[in-house]
């Protein structure tokens, strides 16, 4: 064991209005807060917001890329902390919280920041299972 | 009684009552389109022609309805499905996603016929002026559950 922190490589996406329309169409999500600026403002938002499930996809990707080919993402969890808007650059980063050799699991703390000021829009965690002969080095 | 209070009363009455909905059969092209829309570039997720194509693990848990979609009467004025957030049908309340906890028990594969079961499990009145609904969901086939989700909705 070592006390050196293992970081999750950043994953990013800048979903614009087209991205949100595509994602909403394929998931059949017609909630107007995702594409109708006037409506979104009437709800107290600054504009159309990113779907929760799209945040989840970025959290999943961060975990999947951390564990690498042959590994498995077992859990992903996130809580929405602030709205992310169309055009915001979203960046998910994280670090290893714990390693459970008995269960073969690694738990990652993840955070997503958005926009030019890096406002935290989601926090969460993931549990991954590295490949048995993989290149993830347990702490 | 305000719309907000009505939503709380209705949601509490729904606690523990499980309901089921079909999400249809998973098609490779739809799952690939989802992955592309989510910004994925991994060929195993975005190219349905590959032998090692995989359904994006977030696909079915992100899908709100199956093909061919819903009838006009199933939508709220805000565009959300009337039954998406339990207890809010017909009420003038604002809806937001609060977060999710997704747990994979198995792999969703192309051709799987997916059903989702769901039930409200908790209703909390927050001092900051909103309701927090917790909904448990289980996605799976006739053979068993493949994905479990705990989802939270904010009702204002």
mmCIF file of C-alpha atoms in Angstrom:
data_model
loop_
_atom_site.group_PDB
_atom_site.id
_atom_site.type_symbol
_atom_site.label_atom_id
_atom_site.label_comp_id
_atom_site.label_asym_id
_atom_site.label_seq_id
_atom_site.Cartn_x
_atom_site.Cartn_y
_atom_site.Cartn_z
ATOM 1 C CA UNK A 1 0.000 0.000 0.000
ATOM 2 C CA UNK A 2 1.043 3.570 -0.598
ATOM 3 C CA UNK A 3 -0.495 6.859 0.417
ATOM 4 C CA UNK A 4 0.017 8.350 -3.026
ATOM 5 C CA UNK A 5 -3.246 9.688 -4.421
ATOM 6 C CA UNK A 6 -4.380 8.213 -7.721
ATOM 7 C CA UNK A 7 -6.222 10.672 -9.908
ATOM 8 C CA UNK A 8 -8.931 10.100 -12.480
ATOM 9 C CA UNK A 9 -8.017 11.544 -15.844
ATOM 10 C CA UNK A 10 -10.318 14.442 -16.735
ATOM 11 C CA UNK A 11 -13.228 13.775 -19.045
ATOM 12 C CA UNK A 12 -14.858 16.706 -20.751
ATOM 13 C CA UNK A 13 -17.703 17.645 -23.019
ATOM 14 C CA UNK A 14 -19.135 20.953 -24.146
ATOM 15 C CA UNK A 15 -22.753 20.169 -24.962
ATOM 16 C CA UNK A 16 -24.284 22.871 -27.096
ATOM 17 C CA UNK A 17 -27.944 23.286 -28.047
ATOM 18 C CA UNK A 18 -27.551 20.690 -30.792
ATOM 19 C CA UNK A 19 -26.067 18.172 -28.371
ATOM 20 C CA UNK A 20 -28.948 18.665 -25.969
ATOM 21 C CA UNK A 21 -31.496 18.298 -28.741
ATOM 22 C CA UNK A 22 -29.844 15.071 -29.938
ATOM 23 C CA UNK A 23 -29.593 13.660 -26.430
ATOM 24 C CA UNK A 24 -33.157 14.630 -25.618
ATOM 25 C CA UNK A 25 -34.423 13.063 -28.842
ATOM 26 C CA UNK A 26 -32.688 9.732 -28.374
ATOM 27 C CA UNK A 27 -33.817 9.467 -24.748
ATOM 28 C CA UNK A 28 -37.285 10.885 -25.568
ATOM 29 C CA UNK A 29 -36.877 13.687 -23.065
ATOM 30 C CA UNK A 30 -39.053 16.632 -24.129
ATOM 31 C CA UNK A 31 -38.750 18.687 -20.927
ATOM 32 C CA UNK A 32 -38.640 22.300 -22.103
ATOM 33 C CA UNK A 33 -35.933 23.328 -19.662
ATOM 34 C CA UNK A 34 -33.504 21.586 -22.019
ATOM 35 C CA UNK A 35 -34.256 23.514 -25.233
ATOM 36 C CA UNK A 36 -36.695 26.384 -24.657
ATOM 37 C CA UNK A 37 -34.763 29.422 -23.428
ATOM 38 C CA UNK A 38 -37.812 31.486 -22.524
ATOM 39 C CA UNK A 39 -39.351 28.621 -20.617
ATOM 40 C CA UNK A 40 -36.105 27.821 -18.831
ATOM 41 C CA UNK A 41 -35.894 31.460 -17.686
ATOM 42 C CA UNK A 42 -39.457 31.286 -16.428
ATOM 43 C CA UNK A 43 -38.287 28.416 -14.230
ATOM 44 C CA UNK A 44 -35.547 30.578 -12.736
ATOM 45 C CA UNK A 45 -32.746 29.211 -14.885
ATOM 46 C CA UNK A 46 -30.350 31.247 -16.993
ATOM 47 C CA UNK A 47 -31.113 29.158 -20.081
ATOM 48 C CA UNK A 48 -31.524 25.582 -21.301
ATOM 49 C CA UNK A 49 -29.837 23.111 -18.950
ATOM 50 C CA UNK A 50 -27.933 19.876 -19.426
ATOM 51 C CA UNK A 51 -29.881 16.684 -18.736
ATOM 52 C CA UNK A 52 -29.106 14.759 -15.564
ATOM 53 C CA UNK A 53 -28.482 11.607 -17.570
ATOM 54 C CA UNK A 54 -25.865 13.389 -19.672
ATOM 55 C CA UNK A 55 -24.010 14.259 -16.478
ATOM 56 C CA UNK A 56 -24.275 10.591 -15.598
ATOM 57 C CA UNK A 57 -22.743 9.603 -18.912
ATOM 58 C CA UNK A 58 -19.695 11.769 -18.192
ATOM 59 C CA UNK A 59 -19.335 10.279 -14.723
ATOM 60 C CA UNK A 60 -19.573 6.813 -16.240
ATOM 61 C CA UNK A 61 -17.000 7.637 -18.896
ATOM 62 C CA UNK A 62 -14.569 8.981 -16.314
ATOM 63 C CA UNK A 63 -14.918 5.758 -14.334
ATOM 64 C CA UNK A 64 -14.696 3.522 -17.406
ATOM 65 C CA UNK A 65 -11.568 5.251 -18.675
ATOM 66 C CA UNK A 66 -9.997 5.014 -15.235
ATOM 67 C CA UNK A 67 -10.545 1.273 -14.988
ATOM 68 C CA UNK A 68 -9.588 0.686 -18.608
ATOM 69 C CA UNK A 69 -10.382 -2.092 -21.059
ATOM 70 C CA UNK A 70 -11.386 -5.295 -19.351
ATOM 71 C CA UNK A 71 -12.456 -3.454 -16.237
ATOM 72 C CA UNK A 72 -16.020 -2.863 -15.177
ATOM 73 C CA UNK A 73 -17.992 0.036 -13.795
ATOM 74 C CA UNK A 74 -20.232 -1.323 -11.072
ATOM 75 C CA UNK A 75 -21.818 1.848 -9.731
ATOM 76 C CA UNK A 76 -22.087 5.495 -10.645
ATOM 77 C CA UNK A 77 -23.756 8.068 -8.456
ATOM 78 C CA UNK A 78 -24.122 11.811 -8.797
ATOM 79 C CA UNK A 79 -26.006 14.620 -7.144
ATOM 80 C CA UNK A 80 -26.884 17.761 -9.024
ATOM 81 C CA UNK A 81 -25.484 20.799 -7.214
ATOM 82 C CA UNK A 82 -25.937 23.584 -9.751
ATOM 83 C CA UNK A 83 -27.386 23.819 -13.247
ATOM 84 C CA UNK A 84 -25.067 23.418 -16.222
ATOM 85 C CA UNK A 85 -26.119 25.314 -19.295
ATOM 86 C CA UNK A 86 -25.948 24.657 -23.015
ATOM 87 C CA UNK A 87 -22.488 25.727 -24.154
ATOM 88 C CA UNK A 88 -20.840 25.172 -20.792
ATOM 89 C CA UNK A 89 -17.647 23.155 -20.822
ATOM 90 C CA UNK A 90 -18.164 20.229 -18.434
ATOM 91 C CA UNK A 91 -15.132 18.581 -16.877
ATOM 92 C CA UNK A 92 -15.262 15.523 -14.634
ATOM 93 C CA UNK A 93 -12.243 14.872 -12.456
ATOM 94 C CA UNK A 94 -11.672 12.698 -9.455
ATOM 95 C CA UNK A 95 -9.434 10.612 -7.321
ATOM 96 C CA UNK A 96 -9.361 7.239 -5.662
ATOM 97 C CA UNK A 97 -11.196 7.292 -2.367
ATOM 98 C CA UNK A 98 -10.556 3.697 -1.341
ATOM 99 C CA UNK A 99 -9.451 0.298 -2.496
ATOM 100 C CA UNK A 100 -11.065 -2.907 -1.264
ATOM 101 C CA UNK A 101 -8.774 -5.782 -2.237
ATOM 102 C CA UNK A 102 -11.139 -8.348 -0.731
ATOM 103 C CA UNK A 103 -13.959 -7.286 -3.037
ATOM 104 C CA UNK A 104 -11.672 -6.280 -5.868
ATOM 105 C CA UNK A 105 -13.250 -2.845 -5.980
ATOM 106 C CA UNK A 106 -11.960 0.695 -6.221
ATOM 107 C CA UNK A 107 -14.160 3.603 -5.172
ATOM 108 C CA UNK A 108 -13.634 6.920 -6.927
ATOM 109 C CA UNK A 109 -14.748 10.349 -5.761
ATOM 110 C CA UNK A 110 -15.863 12.344 -8.777
ATOM 111 C CA UNK A 111 -16.748 15.969 -9.324
ATOM 112 C CA UNK A 112 -18.020 17.785 -12.375
ATOM 113 C CA UNK A 113 -17.322 21.461 -12.908
ATOM 114 C CA UNK A 114 -18.961 23.637 -15.512
ATOM 115 C CA UNK A 115 -18.521 26.922 -17.260
ATOM 116 C CA UNK A 116 -15.635 29.382 -17.268
ATOM 117 C CA UNK A 117 -15.573 29.668 -13.485
ATOM 118 C CA UNK A 118 -15.580 25.938 -12.857
ATOM 119 C CA UNK A 119 -18.723 25.900 -10.764
ATOM 120 C CA UNK A 120 -19.329 22.493 -9.214
ATOM 121 C CA UNK A 121 -22.475 21.216 -10.909
ATOM 122 C CA UNK A 122 -22.368 17.570 -9.780
ATOM 123 C CA UNK A 123 -20.630 15.502 -7.154
ATOM 124 C CA UNK A 124 -20.644 11.769 -6.913
ATOM 125 C CA UNK A 125 -18.716 8.571 -6.864
ATOM 126 C CA UNK A 126 -18.131 5.429 -8.852
ATOM 127 C CA UNK A 127 -17.189 1.890 -7.958
ATOM 128 C CA UNK A 128 -15.055 0.078 -10.495
ATOM 129 C CA UNK A 129 -13.636 -3.411 -10.766
ATOM 130 C CA UNK A 130 -10.260 -3.526 -12.464
ATOM 131 C CA UNK A 131 -9.340 -6.348 -14.785
ATOM 132 C CA UNK A 132 -7.561 -9.100 -12.889
ATOM 133 C CA UNK A 133 -4.423 -8.653 -14.942
ATOM 134 C CA UNK A 134 -5.060 -5.000 -15.675
ATOM 135 C CA UNK A 135 -2.826 -2.016 -15.405
ATOM 136 C CA UNK A 136 -4.573 -0.304 -12.498
ATOM 137 C CA UNK A 137 -2.190 -0.349 -9.587
ATOM 138 C CA UNK A 138 -3.964 -0.628 -6.232
ATOM 139 C CA UNK A 139 -2.920 1.881 -3.646
ATOM 140 C CA UNK B 1 -54.126 22.935 -0.366
ATOM 141 C CA UNK B 2 -51.344 24.221 -2.610
ATOM 142 C CA UNK B 3 -50.083 22.279 -5.643
ATOM 143 C CA UNK B 4 -46.877 21.622 -3.731
ATOM 144 C CA UNK B 5 -48.786 20.182 -0.778
ATOM 145 C CA UNK B 6 -50.946 18.105 -3.107
ATOM 146 C CA UNK B 7 -47.832 16.662 -4.693
ATOM 147 C CA UNK B 8 -46.490 15.742 -1.277
ATOM 148 C CA UNK B 9 -49.744 14.074 -0.225
ATOM 149 C CA UNK B 10 -50.024 12.145 -3.463
ATOM 150 C CA UNK B 11 -46.386 11.052 -3.425
ATOM 151 C CA UNK B 12 -46.678 9.809 0.151
ATOM 152 C CA UNK B 13 -49.710 7.751 -0.866
ATOM 153 C CA UNK B 14 -47.612 6.132 -3.587
ATOM 154 C CA UNK B 15 -44.782 4.997 -1.322
ATOM 155 C CA UNK B 16 -44.082 1.321 -1.834
ATOM 156 C CA UNK B 17 -46.496 0.884 -4.747
ATOM 157 C CA UNK B 18 -44.551 -0.676 -7.610
ATOM 158 C CA UNK B 19 -45.521 -0.125 -11.217
ATOM 159 C CA UNK B 20 -44.078 -1.525 -14.425
ATOM 160 C CA UNK B 21 -43.466 -0.088 -17.886
ATOM 161 C CA UNK B 22 -41.934 -1.590 -20.995
ATOM 162 C CA UNK B 23 -38.972 0.136 -22.610
ATOM 163 C CA UNK B 24 -39.152 -2.179 -25.588
ATOM 164 C CA UNK B 25 -36.395 -4.109 -27.269
ATOM 165 C CA UNK B 26 -32.882 -2.658 -27.266
ATOM 166 C CA UNK B 27 -31.717 -1.905 -30.804
ATOM 167 C CA UNK B 28 -28.048 -1.538 -31.577
ATOM 168 C CA UNK B 29 -28.622 1.537 -33.749
ATOM 169 C CA UNK B 30 -30.513 3.330 -30.980
ATOM 170 C CA UNK B 31 -27.878 2.525 -28.384
ATOM 171 C CA UNK B 32 -25.149 3.731 -30.748
ATOM 172 C CA UNK B 33 -27.049 6.946 -31.429
ATOM 173 C CA UNK B 34 -27.332 7.480 -27.693
ATOM 174 C CA UNK B 35 -23.601 6.976 -27.229
ATOM 175 C CA UNK B 36 -22.817 9.449 -30.007
ATOM 176 C CA UNK B 37 -25.190 12.031 -28.530
ATOM 177 C CA UNK B 38 -23.432 11.578 -25.181
ATOM 178 C CA UNK B 39 -20.114 12.464 -26.800
ATOM 179 C CA UNK B 40 -18.629 8.977 -26.735
ATOM 180 C CA UNK B 41 -15.975 8.054 -29.262
ATOM 181 C CA UNK B 42 -15.216 4.478 -28.198
ATOM 182 C CA UNK B 43 -15.920 2.443 -31.355
ATOM 183 C CA UNK B 44 -17.364 -0.369 -29.266
ATOM 184 C CA UNK B 45 -20.139 2.022 -28.160
ATOM 185 C CA UNK B 46 -20.798 4.012 -31.323
ATOM 186 C CA UNK B 47 -20.366 1.476 -34.139
ATOM 187 C CA UNK B 48 -23.226 -1.041 -34.118
ATOM 188 C CA UNK B 49 -21.599 -2.973 -36.925
ATOM 189 C CA UNK B 50 -18.694 -4.141 -34.791
ATOM 190 C CA UNK B 51 -18.625 -7.666 -33.447
ATOM 191 C CA UNK B 52 -17.667 -6.274 -30.039
ATOM 192 C CA UNK B 53 -20.388 -3.604 -30.004
ATOM 193 C CA UNK B 54 -21.701 -2.904 -26.503
ATOM 194 C CA UNK B 55 -24.888 -1.174 -25.414
ATOM 195 C CA UNK B 56 -23.808 1.932 -23.513
ATOM 196 C CA UNK B 57 -24.398 1.098 -19.843
ATOM 197 C CA UNK B 58 -26.244 4.397 -19.338
ATOM 198 C CA UNK B 59 -28.584 3.861 -22.282
ATOM 199 C CA UNK B 60 -31.631 2.170 -20.813
ATOM 200 C CA UNK B 61 -31.498 4.111 -17.556
ATOM 201 C CA UNK B 62 -31.545 7.362 -19.547
ATOM 202 C CA UNK B 63 -34.455 6.326 -21.738
ATOM 203 C CA UNK B 64 -37.723 7.907 -20.634
ATOM 204 C CA UNK B 65 -39.979 6.111 -23.082
ATOM 205 C CA UNK B 66 -39.945 3.299 -25.607
ATOM 206 C CA UNK B 67 -40.692 3.645 -29.303
ATOM 207 C CA UNK B 68 -42.951 4.934 -30.723
ATOM 208 C CA UNK B 69 -43.031 7.587 -27.998
ATOM 209 C CA UNK B 70 -45.975 9.066 -26.173
ATOM 210 C CA UNK B 71 -49.328 10.515 -27.188
ATOM 211 C CA UNK B 72 -49.833 14.296 -26.793
ATOM 212 C CA UNK B 73 -52.099 13.792 -23.774
ATOM 213 C CA UNK B 74 -49.236 12.142 -21.876
ATOM 214 C CA UNK B 75 -47.222 15.369 -21.643
ATOM 215 C CA UNK B 76 -47.335 18.160 -19.083
ATOM 216 C CA UNK B 77 -47.244 21.754 -20.370
ATOM 217 C CA UNK B 78 -43.535 21.829 -19.456
ATOM 218 C CA UNK B 79 -42.886 18.949 -21.843
ATOM 219 C CA UNK B 80 -42.273 16.349 -19.157
ATOM 220 C CA UNK B 81 -44.336 13.184 -19.093
ATOM 221 C CA UNK B 82 -47.312 13.478 -16.773
ATOM 222 C CA UNK B 83 -46.288 10.384 -14.855
ATOM 223 C CA UNK B 84 -42.517 10.873 -14.902
ATOM 224 C CA UNK B 85 -42.409 12.357 -11.421
ATOM 225 C CA UNK B 86 -44.877 10.422 -9.267
ATOM 226 C CA UNK B 87 -47.689 12.435 -7.729
ATOM 227 C CA UNK B 88 -47.268 15.538 -9.864
ATOM 228 C CA UNK B 89 -49.696 14.816 -12.710
ATOM 229 C CA UNK B 90 -51.802 17.884 -13.416
ATOM 230 C CA UNK B 91 -50.200 20.031 -10.746
ATOM 231 C CA UNK B 92 -48.552 23.392 -11.395
ATOM 232 C CA UNK B 93 -45.181 22.490 -9.882
ATOM 233 C CA UNK B 94 -41.633 22.820 -11.121
ATOM 234 C CA UNK B 95 -39.637 19.640 -11.640
ATOM 235 C CA UNK B 96 -35.879 19.143 -11.547
ATOM 236 C CA UNK B 97 -33.618 16.119 -11.406
ATOM 237 C CA UNK B 98 -31.791 15.758 -8.117
ATOM 238 C CA UNK B 99 -29.374 12.980 -8.939
ATOM 239 C CA UNK B 100 -29.104 9.260 -9.459
ATOM 240 C CA UNK B 101 -27.311 6.238 -8.093
ATOM 241 C CA UNK B 102 -26.949 3.567 -10.779
ATOM 242 C CA UNK B 103 -25.867 0.012 -9.920
ATOM 243 C CA UNK B 104 -25.167 -2.512 -12.660
ATOM 244 C CA UNK B 105 -25.930 -6.128 -11.844
ATOM 245 C CA UNK B 106 -25.617 -7.372 -15.394
ATOM 246 C CA UNK B 107 -25.099 -6.240 -18.961
ATOM 247 C CA UNK B 108 -27.908 -4.971 -21.176
ATOM 248 C CA UNK B 109 -27.513 -6.543 -24.589
ATOM 249 C CA UNK B 110 -28.889 -5.853 -28.039
ATOM 250 C CA UNK B 111 -32.216 -7.644 -28.394
ATOM 251 C CA UNK B 112 -33.069 -7.550 -24.706
ATOM 252 C CA UNK B 113 -36.681 -6.650 -23.978
ATOM 253 C CA UNK B 114 -36.385 -4.250 -21.079
ATOM 254 C CA UNK B 115 -39.000 -3.490 -18.470
ATOM 255 C CA UNK B 116 -38.596 -0.929 -15.726
ATOM 256 C CA UNK B 117 -40.314 -1.258 -12.369
ATOM 257 C CA UNK B 118 -40.434 1.711 -10.056
ATOM 258 C CA UNK B 119 -41.801 2.823 -6.724
ATOM 259 C CA UNK B 120 -41.601 5.932 -4.578
ATOM 260 C CA UNK B 121 -39.644 5.049 -1.460
ATOM 261 C CA UNK B 122 -39.279 8.376 0.325
ATOM 262 C CA UNK B 123 -40.776 11.861 0.371
ATOM 263 C CA UNK B 124 -38.916 14.598 2.214
ATOM 264 C CA UNK B 125 -40.048 18.164 2.782
ATOM 265 C CA UNK B 126 -36.947 20.336 2.733
ATOM 266 C CA UNK B 127 -36.710 23.491 4.793
ATOM 267 C CA UNK B 128 -35.425 25.358 1.754
ATOM 268 C CA UNK B 129 -38.844 25.011 0.176
ATOM 269 C CA UNK B 130 -38.996 21.954 -1.996
ATOM 270 C CA UNK B 131 -39.944 18.307 -1.941
ATOM 271 C CA UNK B 132 -37.343 15.642 -2.494
ATOM 272 C CA UNK B 133 -38.826 12.446 -3.891
ATOM 273 C CA UNK B 134 -36.810 9.245 -3.914
ATOM 274 C CA UNK B 135 -37.781 6.662 -6.504
ATOM 275 C CA UNK B 136 -36.299 3.194 -6.773
ATOM 276 C CA UNK B 137 -36.157 1.694 -10.255
ATOM 277 C CA UNK B 138 -35.201 -1.752 -11.487
ATOM 278 C CA UNK B 139 -34.436 -2.352 -15.157
ATOM 279 C CA UNK B 140 -34.311 -5.865 -16.491
ATOM 280 C CA UNK B 141 -35.617 -8.670 -18.615
ATOM 281 C CA UNK B 142 -37.783 -11.663 -17.795
ATOM 282 C CA UNK B 143 -34.615 -13.324 -16.559
ATOM 283 C CA UNK B 144 -33.969 -10.753 -13.872
ATOM 284 C CA UNK B 145 -32.801 -7.278 -12.930
ATOM 285 C CA UNK B 146 -29.827 -5.851 -14.811
ATOM 286 C CA UNK B 147 -29.641 -2.331 -13.424
ATOM 287 C CA UNK B 148 -30.919 -0.730 -10.234
ATOM 288 C CA UNK B 149 -31.352 3.020 -9.932
ATOM 289 C CA UNK B 150 -32.148 5.281 -7.024
ATOM 290 C CA UNK B 151 -33.358 8.549 -8.493
ATOM 291 C CA UNK B 152 -34.212 11.797 -6.756
ATOM 292 C CA UNK B 153 -36.580 14.434 -8.046
ATOM 293 C CA UNK B 154 -36.928 17.983 -6.808
ATOM 294 C CA UNK B 155 -40.476 19.340 -6.788
ATOM 295 C CA UNK B 156 -40.940 23.056 -6.165
#
